Amino acid sequence: MMETVRRKFMKRIHDRYEAAMKWESNIPPNVNKMLQKAQQKGRYFDPLQCGHWQFEVLDGNRQFVVQLDNHTCDCGIWVVSGVPCKHALACISKKREPIEGYVHHYLKNNTYLKTYSHLIYPIPDENLWSDVKCDTVFPPIKRMIAGRPKTQREEEQLNNQE
């Protein structure tokens, strides 16, 4: 069973590394889809710039404060996912800055490639292991703890004494 699991992980790591090498952008495709959906939802917002990095976005009857320098929004989606929410994307679009700079570095291509760059090395067949000596492995010797051994009492006896 462990051999099957090891082989499955070997294949999965290699496949993910090869797929990441083919990505054209610095952001993975699934994160790009999330950004496009959020950008579609937030394209009708008109953010009000309060400072160089602070915005106020009106979404229906609620207002959200977006701080681009801290990568935060009052809705909390940006902090949890690492991907800018629809409110933040409206602000980024208003400033006309690239979105890639506001995506968490854990979600970028370089980090993904580092994650899957380590290999699980193949292991030759057990019959080819010439240097391995197979001695019998025994369980560890049970040692007696110093002092009188504790007696185990049943709960009924304890309840009757009270």
Coordinates of N, CA and C in Angstrom, one line a residue:
M1 N 0.8 -1.2 0.0 CA 0.0 0.0 0.0 C 0.9 1.3 0.0
M2 N 1.9 1.3 0.8 CA 2.8 2.4 0.9 C 3.5 2.7 -0.5
E3 N 3.8 1.6 -1.2 CA 4.4 1.8 -2.5 C 3.5 2.5 -3.5
T4 N 2.2 2.1 -3.4 CA 1.2 2.7 -4.2 C 1.0 4.2 -3.9
V5 N 1.0 4.5 -2.7 CA 0.9 5.9 -2.3 C 2.1 6.7 -2.7
R6 N 3.3 6.1 -2.5 CA 4.5 6.8 -2.9 C 4.5 7.1 -4.4
R7 N 4.1 6.1 -5.2 CA 4.1 6.3 -6.7 C 3.0 7.3 -7.1
K8 N 1.9 7.3 -6.4 CA 0.9 8.3 -6.7 C 1.3 9.7 -6.4
F9 N 2.1 9.9 -5.3 CA 2.6 11.2 -5.0 C 3.7 11.6 -6.0
M10 N 4.5 10.7 -6.4 CA 5.6 11.0 -7.4 C 4.9 11.5 -8.7
K11 N 3.9 10.8 -9.1 CA 3.2 11.3 -10.4 C 2.5 12.6 -10.2
R12 N 1.8 12.8 -9.1 CA 1.1 14.0 -8.8 C 2.1 15.2 -8.8
I13 N 3.2 15.1 -8.1 CA 4.1 16.2 -8.0 C 4.7 16.5 -9.3
H14 N 5.1 15.5 -10.1 CA 5.6 15.8 -11.4 C 4.6 16.4 -12.4
D15 N 3.4 15.9 -12.3 CA 2.3 16.5 -13.2 C 2.0 17.9 -12.9
R16 N 2.0 18.3 -11.6 CA 1.7 19.6 -11.2 C 2.9 20.6 -11.6
Y17 N 4.1 20.1 -11.5 CA 5.2 20.9 -11.8 C 5.2 21.2 -13.3
E18 N 5.0 20.1 -14.1 CA 4.9 20.3 -15.6 C 3.8 21.2 -16.0
A19 N 2.6 21.1 -15.3 CA 1.5 22.0 -15.7 C 1.9 23.5 -15.4
A20 N 2.5 23.7 -14.2 CA 2.9 25.1 -13.8 C 3.9 25.6 -14.8
M21 N 4.8 24.8 -15.4 CA 5.8 25.3 -16.3 C 5.1 25.8 -17.6
K22 N 3.9 25.4 -17.9 CA 3.2 25.8 -19.1 C 2.4 27.0 -18.9
W23 N 2.2 27.5 -17.7 CA 1.4 28.7 -17.5 C 2.0 29.9 -18.1
E24 N 1.2 30.7 -18.7 CA 1.7 31.9 -19.4 C 1.8 33.1 -18.5
S25 N 1.0 33.2 -17.5 CA 1.0 34.4 -16.6 C 1.7 34.0 -15.3
N26 N 1.9 35.0 -14.5 CA 2.5 34.8 -13.2 C 1.5 34.3 -12.1
I27 N 0.2 34.3 -12.5 CA -0.8 33.9 -11.6 C -1.4 32.6 -12.2
P28 N -1.7 31.6 -11.3 CA -2.3 30.3 -11.8 C -3.7 30.6 -12.4
P29 N -4.1 29.6 -13.3 CA -5.4 29.8 -14.0 C -6.6 29.9 -13.1
N30 N -6.6 29.1 -12.0 CA -7.8 29.1 -11.1 C -7.9 30.5 -10.4
V31 N -6.7 31.1 -10.0 CA -6.7 32.4 -9.4 C -7.2 33.5 -10.4
N32 N -6.7 33.3 -11.7 CA -7.1 34.2 -12.7 C -8.7 34.2 -12.9
K33 N -9.3 33.0 -12.9 CA -10.7 32.9 -13.0 C -11.4 33.6 -11.8
M34 N -10.9 33.5 -10.6 CA -11.4 34.2 -9.5 C -11.4 35.7 -9.6
L35 N -10.2 36.1 -10.2 CA -10.0 37.6 -10.4 C -11.0 38.1 -11.4
Q36 N -11.2 37.4 -12.5 CA -12.1 37.8 -13.6 C -13.5 37.9 -13.1
K37 N -14.0 36.9 -12.3 CA -15.3 36.9 -11.7 C -15.5 38.1 -10.8
A38 N -14.5 38.4 -9.9 CA -14.6 39.5 -9.0 C -14.6 40.8 -9.8
Q39 N -13.8 40.9 -10.8 CA -13.7 42.1 -11.6 C -15.0 42.4 -12.3
Q40 N -15.7 41.3 -12.8 CA -17.0 41.5 -13.5 C -18.0 42.0 -12.5
K41 N -18.0 41.5 -11.2 CA -18.9 42.0 -10.2 C -18.7 43.4 -9.7
G42 N -17.4 43.8 -9.7 CA -17.0 45.1 -9.2 C -16.8 46.2 -10.2
R43 N -17.2 45.9 -11.5 CA -16.9 46.9 -12.5 C -17.9 48.1 -12.5
Y44 N -19.0 48.0 -11.8 CA -20.0 49.0 -11.7 C -19.8 49.9 -10.5
F45 N -18.9 49.5 -9.6 CA -18.6 50.3 -8.4 C -17.9 51.6 -8.8
D46 N -18.1 52.6 -8.0 CA -17.4 53.9 -8.2 C -16.7 54.2 -6.9
P47 N -15.5 53.8 -6.7 CA -14.8 54.0 -5.5 C -14.4 55.4 -5.3
L48 N -14.5 55.9 -4.0 CA -14.2 57.2 -3.7 C -12.8 57.2 -3.0
Q49 N -11.8 57.9 -3.6 CA -10.5 57.9 -3.0 C -10.4 58.8 -1.9
C50 N -9.9 58.3 -0.7 CA -9.8 59.1 0.5 C -8.4 59.6 0.8
G51 N -7.5 58.9 0.3 CA -6.0 59.1 0.4 C -5.3 58.5 -0.7
H52 N -4.0 58.3 -0.6 CA -3.3 57.7 -1.7 C -3.6 56.2 -1.8
W53 N -3.8 55.6 -0.7 CA -4.1 54.1 -0.7 C -5.5 53.7 -0.2
Q54 N -6.2 54.7 0.3 CA -7.5 54.4 1.0 C -8.7 54.8 0.1
F55 N -9.7 53.9 0.0 CA -10.9 54.1 -0.8 C -12.1 53.7 0.0
E56 N -13.2 54.3 -0.4 CA -14.5 53.9 0.2 C -15.3 53.5 -1.0
V57 N -15.9 52.3 -0.9 CA -16.7 51.7 -2.0 C -18.1 51.5 -1.5
L58 N -19.0 52.0 -2.3 CA -20.5 51.8 -1.9 C -21.0 50.6 -2.7
D59 N -21.4 49.6 -2.0 CA -22.0 48.3 -2.6 C -23.4 48.2 -2.1
G60 N -24.3 48.6 -3.0 CA -25.7 48.5 -2.6 C -26.0 49.6 -1.5
N61 N -26.4 49.2 -0.3 CA -26.6 50.1 0.8 C -25.5 50.0 1.8
R62 N -24.5 49.3 1.5 CA -23.3 49.1 2.5 C -22.1 49.8 1.9
Q63 N -21.3 50.2 2.8 CA -20.0 50.8 2.3 C -18.8 50.1 2.9
F64 N -17.8 49.9 2.2 CA -16.6 49.2 2.6 C -15.4 50.1 2.4
V65 N -14.5 50.0 3.4 CA -13.2 50.7 3.3 C -12.1 49.8 2.8
V66 N -11.5 50.2 1.8 CA -10.4 49.4 1.2 C -9.1 50.1 1.4
Q67 N -8.1 49.4 1.9 CA -6.7 49.9 2.1 C -5.8 49.1 1.2
L68 N -5.4 49.7 0.1 CA -4.6 48.9 -0.9 C -3.2 48.7 -0.3
D69 N -2.6 49.6 0.5 CA -1.3 49.4 1.0 C -1.2 48.2 2.0
N70 N -2.3 48.0 2.8 CA -2.4 46.9 3.7 C -3.0 45.6 3.2
H71 N -3.5 45.7 2.0 CA -4.2 44.6 1.3 C -5.4 44.1 2.2
T72 N -6.2 45.1 2.6 CA -7.4 44.8 3.4 C -8.6 45.4 2.8
C73 N -9.7 44.8 3.1 CA -11.1 45.3 2.8 C -12.0 45.0 3.9
D74 N -13.0 45.8 4.2 CA -13.9 45.5 5.3 C -14.7 44.2 5.1
C75 N -14.9 43.8 3.9 CA -15.6 42.5 3.7 C -14.8 41.3 4.1
G76 N -13.5 41.4 4.2 CA -12.6 40.3 4.7 C -12.2 39.3 3.8
I77 N -12.7 39.3 2.5 CA -12.4 38.3 1.6 C -10.9 38.3 1.2
W78 N -10.4 39.5 1.0 CA -9.0 39.7 0.6 C -8.1 39.1 1.6
V79 N -8.3 39.3 2.8 CA -7.4 38.8 3.9 C -7.4 37.3 4.0
V80 N -8.6 36.7 3.8 CA -8.8 35.3 4.0 C -8.2 34.5 2.8
S81 N -8.5 35.0 1.6 CA -8.1 34.3 0.4 C -6.8 34.7 -0.3
G82 N -6.4 35.9 0.0 CA -5.1 36.4 -0.6 C -5.4 36.9 -2.0
V83 N -6.6 36.9 -2.5 CA -7.0 37.4 -3.8 C -7.9 38.6 -3.6
P84 N -7.6 39.8 -4.3 CA -8.4 41.0 -4.1 C -9.9 40.7 -4.3
C85 N -10.7 41.3 -3.5 CA -12.2 41.1 -3.6 C -12.7 42.1 -4.7
K86 N -14.0 42.1 -5.0 CA -14.5 43.0 -6.0 C -14.4 44.4 -5.6
H87 N -14.4 44.8 -4.4 CA -14.3 46.1 -3.9 C -12.8 46.6 -4.2
A88 N -11.9 45.8 -3.8 CA -10.5 46.1 -4.0 C -10.1 46.2 -5.5
L89 N -10.7 45.3 -6.3 CA -10.4 45.3 -7.8 C -11.0 46.6 -8.4
A90 N -12.1 47.1 -7.9 CA -12.6 48.4 -8.4 C -11.6 49.5 -8.1
C91 N -11.0 49.5 -6.9 CA -10.1 50.5 -6.5 C -8.8 50.4 -7.3
I92 N -8.3 49.2 -7.5 CA -7.1 48.9 -8.3 C -7.3 49.4 -9.8
S93 N -8.5 49.1 -10.3 CA -8.8 49.6 -11.7 C -8.8 51.1 -11.7
K94 N -9.4 51.7 -10.7 CA -9.4 53.2 -10.7 C -8.0 53.8 -10.7
K95 N -7.1 53.2 -10.0 CA -5.7 53.6 -9.9 C -4.9 53.2 -11.2
R96 N -5.5 52.3 -12.0 CA -4.9 51.8 -13.2 C -3.5 51.1 -12.9
E97 N -3.5 50.3 -11.9 CA -2.3 49.5 -11.5 C -2.5 48.1 -11.9
P98 N -1.4 47.3 -12.1 CA -1.6 45.9 -12.4 C -2.1 45.1 -11.2
I99 N -3.0 44.2 -11.5 CA -3.6 43.4 -10.4 C -2.6 42.4 -9.8
E100 N -1.6 41.9 -10.5 CA -0.7 40.9 -10.0 C 0.1 41.4 -8.8
G101 N 0.3 42.7 -8.6 CA 1.0 43.2 -7.4 C 0.1 43.1 -6.2
Y102 N -1.1 42.9 -6.3 CA -2.0 42.8 -5.1 C -2.4 41.4 -4.8
V103 N -2.0 40.4 -5.5 CA -2.3 39.0 -5.2 C -1.2 38.5 -4.3
H104 N -1.5 37.8 -3.3 CA -0.6 37.3 -2.3 C 0.5 36.4 -3.0
H105 N 1.8 36.6 -2.5 CA 2.9 35.9 -3.2 C 2.8 34.3 -3.1
Y106 N 2.0 33.8 -2.1 CA 1.8 32.4 -2.1 C 1.0 31.8 -3.3
L107 N 0.3 32.7 -3.9 CA -0.6 32.3 -5.0 C 0.0 32.6 -6.4
K108 N 1.3 32.9 -6.4 CA 2.0 33.2 -7.7 C 2.7 32.0 -8.2
N109 N 3.1 32.0 -9.5 CA 3.7 30.9 -10.2 C 5.0 30.5 -9.6
N110 N 5.9 31.5 -9.2 CA 7.2 31.1 -8.6 C 7.1 30.3 -7.3
T111 N 6.1 30.6 -6.5 CA 5.9 29.9 -5.2 C 5.4 28.5 -5.5
Y112 N 4.5 28.4 -6.5 CA 3.9 27.1 -6.9 C 5.0 26.2 -7.4
L113 N 5.9 26.8 -8.3 CA 7.0 26.0 -8.8 C 8.0 25.5 -7.7
K114 N 8.2 26.4 -6.7 CA 9.1 26.0 -5.6 C 8.5 24.8 -4.8
T115 N 7.1 24.9 -4.7 CA 6.5 23.8 -3.9 C 6.6 22.5 -4.6
Y116 N 6.5 22.4 -5.9 CA 6.6 21.2 -6.6 C 7.9 20.9 -7.2
S117 N 8.9 21.6 -6.9 CA 10.3 21.4 -7.5 C 11.0 20.2 -6.8
H118 N 10.6 19.9 -5.6 CA 11.3 18.8 -4.9 C 10.7 17.4 -5.4
L119 N 11.6 16.5 -5.5 CA 11.2 15.2 -6.1 C 11.1 14.1 -5.0
I120 N 10.3 13.2 -5.3 CA 10.3 11.9 -4.5 C 11.1 11.0 -5.4
Y121 N 12.2 10.5 -5.0 CA 13.1 9.7 -5.8 C 12.6 8.3 -5.9
P122 N 12.8 7.7 -7.1 CA 12.4 6.3 -7.3 C 13.2 5.3 -6.4
I123 N 12.7 4.2 -6.0 CA 13.3 3.2 -5.2 C 13.4 1.9 -6.0
P124 N 14.6 1.3 -6.1 CA 14.7 0.1 -6.9 C 13.9 -1.1 -6.2
D125 N 13.7 -2.1 -6.9 CA 13.0 -3.3 -6.4 C 13.8 -3.9 -5.2
E126 N 13.0 -4.4 -4.3 CA 13.6 -4.9 -3.0 C 14.6 -6.1 -3.3
N127 N 14.4 -6.8 -4.4 CA 15.4 -7.9 -4.7 C 16.8 -7.4 -5.1
L128 N 16.8 -6.1 -5.5 CA 18.1 -5.5 -5.9 C 18.9 -4.9 -4.7
W129 N 18.3 -4.9 -3.5 CA 18.9 -4.4 -2.3 C 20.0 -5.4 -1.8
S130 N 21.2 -5.2 -2.2 CA 22.2 -6.2 -1.8 C 22.8 -6.0 -0.4
D131 N 22.9 -4.7 0.0 CA 23.6 -4.4 1.2 C 22.7 -4.4 2.4
V132 N 21.5 -4.7 2.3 CA 20.6 -4.6 3.4 C 20.5 -6.0 4.1
K133 N 20.8 -6.0 5.4 CA 20.7 -7.2 6.3 C 19.3 -7.1 7.0
C134 N 18.6 -8.2 6.9 CA 17.3 -8.2 7.5 C 17.3 -9.0 8.8
D135 N 17.6 -8.3 9.9 CA 17.6 -8.9 11.2 C 16.1 -8.8 11.8
T136 N 15.8 -9.7 12.7 CA 14.5 -9.6 13.3 C 14.5 -8.4 14.2
V137 N 13.4 -7.7 14.2 CA 13.3 -6.5 15.0 C 12.3 -6.9 16.1
F138 N 12.8 -6.8 17.4 CA 11.9 -7.2 18.5 C 11.4 -5.9 19.1
P139 N 10.3 -6.0 19.9 CA 9.7 -4.8 20.5 C 10.7 -4.4 21.7
P140 N 10.6 -3.1 22.1 CA 11.5 -2.7 23.1 C 11.2 -3.4 24.5
I141 N 12.2 -3.5 25.3 CA 12.1 -4.2 26.6 C 11.3 -3.3 27.5
K142 N 10.3 -3.9 28.2 CA 9.5 -3.1 29.1 C 10.2 -3.0 30.4
R143 N 10.4 -1.8 30.8 CA 11.1 -1.5 32.1 C 10.1 -1.2 33.2
M144 N 10.5 -1.7 34.3 CA 9.6 -1.4 35.5 C 10.0 0.0 36.1
I145 N 8.9 0.7 36.4 CA 9.1 2.0 36.9 C 9.4 1.9 38.4
A146 N 10.3 2.7 38.9 CA 10.6 2.7 40.3 C 9.4 3.0 41.2
G147 N 9.3 2.3 42.3 CA 8.2 2.5 43.2 C 7.1 1.4 43.2
R148 N 6.2 1.5 44.0 CA 5.1 0.5 44.1 C 4.2 0.7 42.9
P149 N 3.8 -0.4 42.2 CA 2.9 -0.2 41.1 C 1.5 0.2 41.6
K150 N 0.8 1.0 40.8 CA -0.5 1.5 41.1 C -1.5 0.4 40.9
T151 N -2.5 0.4 41.8 CA -3.6 -0.6 41.7 C -4.7 0.0 40.9
Q152 N -5.3 -0.8 40.1 CA -6.4 -0.4 39.3 C -7.7 -0.8 40.0
R153 N -8.5 0.2 40.3 CA -9.8 -0.1 41.0 C -10.9 0.1 40.0
E154 N -12.0 -0.6 40.3 CA -13.1 -0.4 39.4 C -13.9 0.8 40.0
E155 N -14.7 1.4 39.1 CA -15.5 2.6 39.5 C -16.5 2.2 40.5
E156 N -17.1 1.0 40.5 CA -18.1 0.6 41.4 C -17.6 0.7 42.9
Q157 N -16.4 0.2 43.1 CA -15.8 0.2 44.4 C -15.6 1.6 44.9
L158 N -15.2 2.5 44.0 CA -14.9 3.9 44.4 C -16.3 4.5 44.8
N159 N -17.3 4.3 44.0 CA -18.6 4.9 44.3 C -19.2 4.3 45.6
N160 N -19.0 3.1 45.9 CA -19.5 2.5 47.2 C -18.8 3.1 48.4
Q161 N -17.6 3.4 48.3 CA -16.8 3.9 49.4 C -17.3 5.3 49.8
E162 N -17.8 6.1 48.8 CA -18.2 7.5 49.1 C -19.5 7.5 49.7

